[in-house]
mmCIF file of C-alpha atoms and ligand atoms in Angstrom:
data_model
loop_
_atom_site.group_PDB
_atom_site.id
_atom_site.type_symbol
_atom_site.label_atom_id
_atom_site.label_comp_id
_atom_site.label_asym_id
_atom_site.label_seq_id
_atom_site.Cartn_x
_atom_site.Cartn_y
_atom_site.Cartn_z
ATOM 1 C CA MET A 1 0.000 0.000 0.000
ATOM 2 C CA LYS A 2 1.308 3.424 -0.917
ATOM 3 C CA ILE A 3 0.096 6.795 0.280
ATOM 4 C CA GLN A 4 0.548 10.103 -1.519
ATOM 5 C CA HIS A 5 -0.472 13.350 0.122
ATOM 6 C CA PHE A 6 -1.561 16.583 -1.560
ATOM 7 C CA PHE A 7 -1.540 19.768 0.547
ATOM 8 C CA ASP A 8 -3.822 22.713 -0.144
ATOM 9 C CA GLU A 9 -1.979 25.728 1.255
ATOM 10 C CA VAL A 10 -5.032 27.995 1.152
ATOM 11 C CA THR A 11 -7.117 25.877 3.540
ATOM 12 C CA ASN A 12 -4.321 23.774 5.091
ATOM 13 C CA THR A 13 -6.144 20.648 3.948
ATOM 14 C CA LEU A 14 -4.534 17.289 3.332
ATOM 15 C CA THR A 15 -5.872 15.062 0.581
ATOM 16 C CA TYR A 16 -4.607 11.511 0.293
ATOM 17 C CA VAL A 17 -4.429 8.981 -2.507
ATOM 18 C CA ILE A 18 -4.027 5.448 -1.180
ATOM 19 C CA TYR A 19 -3.157 2.811 -3.720
ATOM 20 C CA ASP A 20 -1.823 -0.666 -4.313
ATOM 21 C CA GLU A 21 1.157 -0.516 -6.652
ATOM 22 C CA LYS A 22 0.571 -4.010 -7.964
ATOM 23 C CA SER A 23 -3.196 -4.124 -8.461
ATOM 24 C CA LYS A 24 -3.452 -0.346 -9.207
ATOM 25 C CA ASP A 25 -6.537 -0.119 -6.985
ATOM 26 C CA ALA A 26 -6.902 3.332 -5.422
ATOM 27 C CA VAL A 27 -9.073 5.577 -3.284
ATOM 28 C CA VAL A 28 -8.876 9.293 -2.610
ATOM 29 C CA ILE A 29 -9.734 10.882 0.730
ATOM 30 C CA ASP A 30 -10.999 14.469 1.062
ATOM 31 C CA PRO A 31 -10.128 15.940 -2.364
ATOM 32 C CA VAL A 32 -10.192 19.748 -2.594
ATOM 33 C CA LEU A 33 -11.829 21.979 -5.182
ATOM 34 C CA ASN A 34 -10.019 25.303 -5.278
ATOM 35 C CA PHE A 35 -12.550 28.115 -5.106
ATOM 36 C CA ASN A 36 -12.112 31.854 -5.315
ATOM 37 C CA TYR A 37 -14.972 33.177 -3.171
ATOM 38 C CA ALA A 38 -14.425 36.799 -4.164
ATOM 39 C CA SER A 39 -14.816 36.119 -7.895
ATOM 40 C CA GLY A 40 -16.990 32.984 -7.727
ATOM 41 C CA GLU A 41 -14.447 31.189 -9.906
ATOM 42 C CA VAL A 42 -13.828 27.493 -9.517
ATOM 43 C CA GLU A 43 -10.212 26.544 -9.984
ATOM 44 C CA ILE A 44 -9.149 22.971 -10.485
ATOM 45 C CA HIS A 45 -5.449 22.968 -9.608
ATOM 46 C CA GLN A 46 -5.734 20.005 -7.310
ATOM 47 C CA VAL A 47 -8.104 18.092 -9.584
ATOM 48 C CA LYS A 48 -5.463 18.437 -12.332
ATOM 49 C CA SER A 49 -2.707 17.251 -9.989
ATOM 50 C CA LEU A 50 -4.794 14.235 -8.984
ATOM 51 C CA LEU A 51 -5.565 13.378 -12.604
ATOM 52 C CA GLU A 52 -1.882 13.554 -13.512
ATOM 53 C CA PHE A 53 -1.021 11.355 -10.558
ATOM 54 C CA PHE A 54 -3.666 8.748 -11.417
ATOM 55 C CA GLN A 55 -2.534 8.695 -15.040
ATOM 56 C CA MET A 56 1.155 8.481 -14.195
ATOM 57 C CA HIS A 57 0.580 5.467 -11.939
ATOM 58 C CA HIS A 58 -2.220 3.938 -14.063
ATOM 59 C CA LEU A 59 -4.510 3.839 -11.042
ATOM 60 C CA ILE A 60 -8.110 2.676 -10.877
ATOM 61 C CA LEU A 61 -10.092 5.052 -8.664
ATOM 62 C CA HIS A 62 -12.753 3.081 -6.773
ATOM 63 C CA PHE A 63 -13.904 5.499 -4.092
ATOM 64 C CA ILE A 64 -13.902 9.192 -3.297
ATOM 65 C CA LEU A 65 -14.104 9.096 0.498
ATOM 66 C CA GLU A 66 -15.191 12.061 2.595
ATOM 67 C CA THR A 67 -14.307 12.028 6.277
ATOM 68 C CA HIS A 68 -17.163 14.512 6.857
ATOM 69 C CA VAL A 69 -18.952 17.565 5.466
ATOM 70 C CA HIS A 70 -16.087 20.048 5.473
ATOM 71 C CA ALA A 71 -16.771 23.630 6.486
ATOM 72 C CA ASP A 72 -13.534 25.149 5.277
ATOM 73 C CA HIS A 73 -13.067 23.904 1.715
ATOM 74 C CA LEU A 74 -15.141 22.574 -1.142
ATOM 75 C CA THR A 75 -14.863 18.927 -2.099
ATOM 76 C CA SER A 76 -13.914 18.139 -5.686
ATOM 77 C CA ALA A 77 -15.885 14.857 -5.555
ATOM 78 C CA ALA A 78 -18.289 15.928 -8.305
ATOM 79 C CA TYR A 79 -15.434 17.040 -10.590
ATOM 80 C CA LEU A 80 -13.554 13.794 -10.014
ATOM 81 C CA LYS A 81 -16.705 11.787 -10.756
ATOM 82 C CA LYS A 82 -16.833 13.404 -14.186
ATOM 83 C CA GLU A 83 -13.315 12.113 -14.876
ATOM 84 C CA PHE A 84 -13.839 8.746 -13.188
ATOM 85 C CA PRO A 85 -17.513 7.852 -13.702
ATOM 86 C CA LEU A 86 -17.078 4.448 -12.069
ATOM 87 C CA ALA A 87 -15.696 5.912 -8.829
ATOM 88 C CA LYS A 88 -18.212 6.004 -5.976
ATOM 89 C CA THR A 89 -18.548 8.823 -3.460
ATOM 90 C CA ALA A 90 -18.906 7.689 0.152
ATOM 91 C CA ILE A 91 -19.586 9.392 3.488
ATOM 92 C CA GLY A 92 -20.971 8.422 6.897
ATOM 93 C CA LYS A 93 -24.678 7.625 7.092
ATOM 94 C CA ARG A 94 -25.272 10.524 9.522
ATOM 95 C CA ILE A 95 -24.859 12.868 6.557
ATOM 96 C CA THR A 96 -28.670 12.850 6.636
ATOM 97 C CA GLU A 97 -28.632 14.734 9.970
ATOM 98 C CA VAL A 98 -26.160 17.257 8.591
ATOM 99 C CA GLN A 99 -28.254 17.734 5.443
ATOM 100 C CA LYS A 100 -31.391 18.367 7.504
ATOM 101 C CA THR A 101 -29.592 20.919 9.689
ATOM 102 C CA PHE A 102 -28.193 22.907 6.772
ATOM 103 C CA LYS A 103 -31.273 22.589 4.586
ATOM 104 C CA SER A 104 -32.994 24.537 7.332
ATOM 105 C CA ILE A 105 -30.147 27.033 7.888
ATOM 106 C CA PHE A 106 -29.856 27.808 4.158
ATOM 107 C CA ASN A 107 -33.599 27.530 3.531
ATOM 108 C CA LEU A 108 -32.881 25.209 0.610
ATOM 109 C CA PRO A 109 -35.641 24.276 -1.839
ATOM 110 C CA LYS A 110 -38.095 21.587 -0.709
ATOM 111 C CA THR A 111 -36.669 19.391 -3.465
ATOM 112 C CA PHE A 112 -33.267 19.207 -1.721
ATOM 113 C CA ALA A 113 -33.101 15.573 -0.551
ATOM 114 C CA THR A 114 -31.943 14.888 2.994
ATOM 115 C CA ASP A 115 -31.658 11.122 2.696
ATOM 116 C CA GLY A 116 -28.031 11.178 1.524
ATOM 117 C CA ARG A 117 -28.893 10.167 -2.041
ATOM 118 C CA GLN A 118 -26.394 12.663 -3.467
ATOM 119 C CA PHE A 119 -23.677 10.208 -2.377
ATOM 120 C CA ASP A 120 -23.214 6.756 -3.911
ATOM 121 C CA LYS A 121 -22.545 4.971 -0.639
ATOM 122 C CA LEU A 122 -23.563 5.783 2.946
ATOM 123 C CA LEU A 123 -21.331 4.030 5.430
ATOM 124 C CA ASP A 124 -22.369 2.349 8.652
ATOM 125 C CA ASP A 125 -20.209 2.555 11.769
ATOM 126 C CA ASP A 126 -17.446 -0.055 11.525
ATOM 127 C CA GLU A 127 -18.503 -1.046 8.022
ATOM 128 C CA ILE A 128 -15.749 -2.877 6.188
ATOM 129 C CA PHE A 129 -15.624 -2.614 2.425
ATOM 130 C CA HIS A 130 -13.078 -3.153 -0.299
ATOM 131 C CA ALA A 131 -11.610 -1.073 -3.110
ATOM 132 C CA GLY A 132 -10.155 -3.924 -5.143
ATOM 133 C CA SER A 133 -7.252 -5.166 -3.047
ATOM 134 C CA LEU A 134 -7.555 -2.394 -0.422
ATOM 135 C CA LYS A 135 -9.512 -3.167 2.747
ATOM 136 C CA ILE A 136 -11.197 -0.150 4.304
ATOM 137 C CA GLN A 137 -12.959 0.142 7.648
ATOM 138 C CA ALA A 138 -15.169 3.130 8.442
ATOM 139 C CA ILE A 139 -14.679 4.131 12.080
ATOM 140 C CA GLN A 140 -17.240 6.452 13.640
ATOM 141 C CA THR A 141 -15.385 9.469 15.063
ATOM 142 C CA ALA A 142 -18.168 12.033 15.521
ATOM 143 C CA GLY A 143 -17.726 15.174 17.579
ATOM 144 C CA HIS A 144 -16.313 17.732 15.134
ATOM 145 C CA THR A 145 -19.525 17.001 13.184
ATOM 146 C CA PRO A 146 -22.157 14.287 13.711
ATOM 147 C CA CYS A 147 -21.141 12.389 10.558
ATOM 148 C CA CYS A 148 -17.359 12.261 10.950
ATOM 149 C CA LEU A 149 -15.664 9.007 10.010
ATOM 150 C CA SER A 150 -12.063 7.926 10.089
ATOM 151 C CA TYR A 151 -10.908 5.381 7.535
ATOM 152 C CA LEU A 152 -8.628 2.514 8.561
ATOM 153 C CA ILE A 153 -6.963 1.065 5.473
ATOM 154 C CA ASN A 154 -5.399 -2.392 5.369
ATOM 155 C CA ASP A 155 -5.268 -2.273 9.195
ATOM 156 C CA GLN A 156 -2.128 -0.130 8.849
ATOM 157 C CA ALA A 157 -3.085 3.509 8.483
ATOM 158 C CA VAL A 158 -6.006 5.541 9.789
ATOM 159 C CA PHE A 159 -7.128 8.761 8.132
ATOM 160 C CA THR A 160 -8.666 10.865 10.873
ATOM 161 C CA GLY A 161 -10.075 13.896 9.060
ATOM 162 C CA ASP A 162 -10.751 16.657 11.595
ATOM 163 C CA ALA A 163 -11.054 14.400 14.659
ATOM 164 C CA LEU A 164 -7.365 14.114 15.464
ATOM 165 C CA PHE A 165 -4.546 16.327 14.207
ATOM 166 C CA MET A 166 -0.788 16.125 14.679
ATOM 167 C CA PRO A 167 0.142 15.842 18.382
ATOM 168 C CA ASP A 168 1.336 19.469 18.499
ATOM 169 C CA TYR A 169 -1.951 20.813 17.098
ATOM 170 C CA GLY A 170 -4.451 18.590 18.897
ATOM 171 C CA THR A 171 -8.031 18.049 17.791
ATOM 172 C CA GLY A 172 -10.784 19.507 15.607
ATOM 173 C CA ARG A 173 -13.158 22.221 16.752
ATOM 174 C CA CYS A 174 -16.576 21.122 17.998
ATOM 175 C CA ASP A 175 -18.615 24.324 17.700
ATOM 176 C CA PHE A 176 -20.286 23.809 14.325
ATOM 177 C CA PRO A 177 -23.998 22.846 14.389
ATOM 178 C CA GLY A 178 -24.196 19.257 15.663
ATOM 179 C CA GLY A 179 -20.621 19.340 17.013
ATOM 180 C CA ASP A 180 -20.057 17.926 20.501
ATOM 181 C CA ALA A 181 -16.785 17.998 22.452
ATOM 182 C CA ALA A 182 -17.800 15.139 24.770
ATOM 183 C CA HIS A 183 -18.613 13.036 21.735
ATOM 184 C CA LEU A 184 -15.218 13.807 20.187
ATOM 185 C CA TYR A 185 -13.514 12.790 23.441
ATOM 186 C CA ARG A 186 -15.320 9.439 23.377
ATOM 187 C CA SER A 187 -14.621 8.937 19.671
ATOM 188 C CA ILE A 188 -10.898 9.450 20.146
ATOM 189 C CA GLN A 189 -10.559 7.477 23.383
ATOM 190 C CA ASP A 190 -12.898 4.606 22.489
ATOM 191 C CA GLN A 191 -12.231 4.291 18.766
ATOM 192 C CA LEU A 192 -8.894 5.725 17.680
ATOM 193 C CA TYR A 193 -6.860 5.162 20.854
ATOM 194 C CA ARG A 194 -7.921 1.498 20.915
ATOM 195 C CA LEU A 195 -6.240 0.826 17.592
ATOM 196 C CA PRO A 196 -2.821 -0.876 17.733
ATOM 197 C CA GLU A 197 -0.206 1.649 18.837
ATOM 198 C CA ASN A 198 1.829 1.268 15.670
ATOM 199 C CA THR A 199 -1.136 2.253 13.462
ATOM 200 C CA LYS A 200 -0.098 5.243 11.376
ATOM 201 C CA VAL A 201 -2.288 8.336 11.746
ATOM 202 C CA TYR A 202 -2.794 10.634 8.740
ATOM 203 C CA VAL A 203 -4.462 13.919 9.654
ATOM 204 C CA GLY A 204 -6.955 16.004 7.668
ATOM 205 C CA HIS A 205 -5.333 19.386 8.242
ATOM 206 C CA ASP A 206 -2.010 20.755 9.314
ATOM 207 C CA TYR A 207 -1.860 24.398 10.357
ATOM 208 C CA LEU A 208 1.941 24.527 10.681
ATOM 209 C CA PRO A 209 1.885 25.588 14.367
ATOM 210 C CA GLY A 210 4.728 27.845 15.409
ATOM 211 C CA GLY A 211 5.789 28.185 11.796
ATOM 212 C CA ARG A 212 7.123 24.632 11.578
ATOM 213 C CA SER A 213 7.141 22.747 8.263
ATOM 214 C CA LEU A 214 4.272 20.562 7.121
ATOM 215 C CA LEU A 215 3.675 17.373 9.117
ATOM 216 C CA PHE A 216 0.769 15.041 8.498
ATOM 217 C CA GLN A 217 1.630 11.599 9.832
ATOM 218 C CA SER A 218 1.971 10.346 13.401
ATOM 219 C CA THR A 219 1.067 7.094 15.171
ATOM 220 C CA ILE A 220 -1.560 6.125 17.708
ATOM 221 C CA GLU A 221 1.259 5.705 20.245
ATOM 222 C CA GLU A 222 2.538 9.248 19.623
ATOM 223 C CA GLU A 223 -0.969 10.740 19.793
ATOM 224 C CA LYS A 224 -1.771 8.971 23.081
ATOM 225 C CA ALA A 225 1.462 10.190 24.627
ATOM 226 C CA ASN A 226 1.788 13.692 23.225
ATOM 227 C CA ASN A 227 -1.475 15.083 21.783
ATOM 228 C CA VAL A 228 -1.673 18.586 23.251
ATOM 229 C CA HIS A 229 -5.463 18.456 23.595
ATOM 230 C CA LEU A 230 -6.092 14.831 24.347
ATOM 231 C CA PRO A 231 -3.305 12.675 25.732
ATOM 232 C CA ALA A 232 -4.753 9.264 26.634
ATOM 233 C CA LYS A 233 -4.624 10.111 30.337
ATOM 234 C CA SER A 234 -6.813 13.239 30.080
ATOM 235 C CA SER A 235 -10.344 13.238 31.498
ATOM 236 C CA GLU A 236 -13.503 14.025 29.561
ATOM 237 C CA THR A 237 -14.199 17.014 31.812
ATOM 238 C CA GLU A 238 -10.750 18.501 31.159
ATOM 239 C CA PHE A 239 -11.025 17.968 27.421
ATOM 240 C CA VAL A 240 -14.533 19.394 27.087
ATOM 241 C CA ALA A 241 -13.589 22.495 29.107
ATOM 242 C CA MET A 242 -10.451 23.037 26.999
ATOM 243 C CA ARG A 243 -12.315 22.481 23.703
ATOM 244 C CA GLN A 244 -15.203 24.788 24.573
ATOM 245 C CA THR A 245 -12.877 27.556 25.757
ATOM 246 C CA ARG A 246 -10.728 27.293 22.645
ATOM 247 C CA ASP A 247 -13.690 27.089 20.251
ATOM 248 C CA LYS A 248 -14.991 30.451 21.519
ATOM 249 C CA THR A 249 -11.796 32.045 20.209
ATOM 250 C CA LEU A 250 -11.936 30.582 16.681
ATOM 251 C CA ALA A 251 -13.183 32.603 13.734
ATOM 252 C CA ALA A 252 -15.592 31.184 11.138
ATOM 253 C CA PRO A 253 -13.655 29.609 8.241
ATOM 254 C CA LYS A 254 -13.452 31.905 5.188
ATOM 255 C CA LEU A 255 -15.211 29.378 2.953
ATOM 256 C CA LEU A 256 -17.797 28.281 5.556
ATOM 257 C CA TYR A 257 -20.986 29.041 3.622
ATOM 258 C CA PRO A 258 -19.889 27.931 0.139
ATOM 259 C CA SER A 259 -18.336 24.775 1.572
ATOM 260 C CA LEU A 260 -21.405 23.650 3.459
ATOM 261 C CA GLN A 261 -23.829 24.268 0.592
ATOM 262 C CA VAL A 262 -21.671 22.365 -1.889
ATOM 263 C CA ASN A 263 -20.409 19.606 0.372
ATOM 264 C CA ILE A 264 -23.823 18.479 1.668
ATOM 265 C CA ALA A 265 -24.641 17.862 -2.018
ATOM 266 C CA ALA A 266 -21.539 15.689 -2.624
ATOM 267 C CA GLY A 267 -19.714 18.538 -4.355
ATOM 268 C CA ASN A 268 -22.527 19.646 -6.663
ATOM 269 C CA PHE A 269 -23.347 23.327 -6.945
ATOM 270 C CA PRO A 270 -26.956 24.498 -6.557
ATOM 271 C CA ASP A 271 -29.118 24.076 -9.644
ATOM 272 C CA PRO A 272 -28.851 26.987 -12.099
ATOM 273 C CA GLU A 273 -31.518 29.669 -11.858
ATOM 274 C CA ASP A 274 -33.613 30.807 -14.838
ATOM 275 C CA ASN A 275 -30.687 32.824 -16.217
ATOM 276 C CA GLY A 276 -28.515 29.713 -16.312
ATOM 277 C CA LEU A 277 -26.270 30.734 -13.400
ATOM 278 C CA SER A 278 -25.839 29.011 -10.018
ATOM 279 C CA TYR A 279 -25.716 31.011 -6.807
ATOM 280 C CA LEU A 280 -24.586 30.403 -3.228
ATOM 281 C CA LYS A 281 -26.295 31.924 -0.234
ATOM 282 C CA VAL A 282 -24.975 33.800 2.793
ATOM 283 C CA PRO A 283 -27.340 33.800 5.768
ATOM 284 C CA LEU A 284 -27.142 37.295 7.205
ATOM 285 C CA LYS A 285 -27.072 38.016 10.910
ATOM 286 C CA LEU A 286 -28.525 41.491 11.064
ATOM 287 C CA SER A 287 -28.454 43.485 14.277
HETATM 288 FE FE1 FE2 B 301 -13.878 19.839 9.070
#
C-alpha cells in the first residue's frame, strides 16, 4: 500500500491517494476543489494534480471518500466523478442529519433531498468494504460534526479527518452545528486510541503551528502520549472544558458558507436559476 499526500496551502487541507502498486486499486480521501470566493471562480489545480497522478501510476479510482462535510473547503468529488464515472462517493450515514440541519439554515428548496442520495454509498459505523485489493474500515469518530468518520486502510493507516490532528496541534473544533466535544472525546478514546499503537495516523489538516514545516503523519502511540489536547490520560471534563474555551476564540472559516452548501450535495453546486447561473447563499445576521 502506498500513500501520496496533496496539501492545499489555502485551507491547510490534506488530501490523500491510497493505492496498491501491484493491483493499481486506489481511493482518494478528502479531495479539494479550489474556489475563489471573491470572484466565484472554480479553480481545479488540485483536480489536475490528482488526474496527472492517477494517469502516471495507471490507477483505478474506486472510491472518493469524505471524512465529513467540510466547512472550510469545497470537495472536488463531483469534478472527479466526471473524470472517473465508475468511482463512488462515500460518506458516513449521519450525513442525513447534517443535510437536515443545513437545509434549514440555508432555507434550501423543498426538493433538496436529505436522505443522503447525493452520495453513492452511505457508510455504517465499523462497516468494512473493499476497493479492489484495499480493505477499508469506516470508524465512527463524531464530535467535530455528527457524521465524521475515520478510515482505517489495510489495518495499517487511519485517516482521521478533523477528529485528530498532529500531536502538536491537537483536535478539531466542535462548535459547528451538531458538534459535541464530549462526543469527540469518546470517539478518540474509544475508537482511535484502541487501535494498535503502531497504526499510522494521517491527519486532515495541518496548520503549521509555530511556523514549523508541514507534518501530516503520526502514530496512535505518539498521539496517546503527546497530543496537546487529548493525551490518553486526560479526562472528559478537562477535554470538554479546553475544547469549549478554545472554540470560543476561533473565527468562522473563510469558505464556511460555500463549503457547506456544496459539500452536503456531494460537491454539486446548486441548480442553475432561470438565467442559467448558479448562486450560493450567505445567511445574514442582522443586528
Ligand atoms: Fe472539518
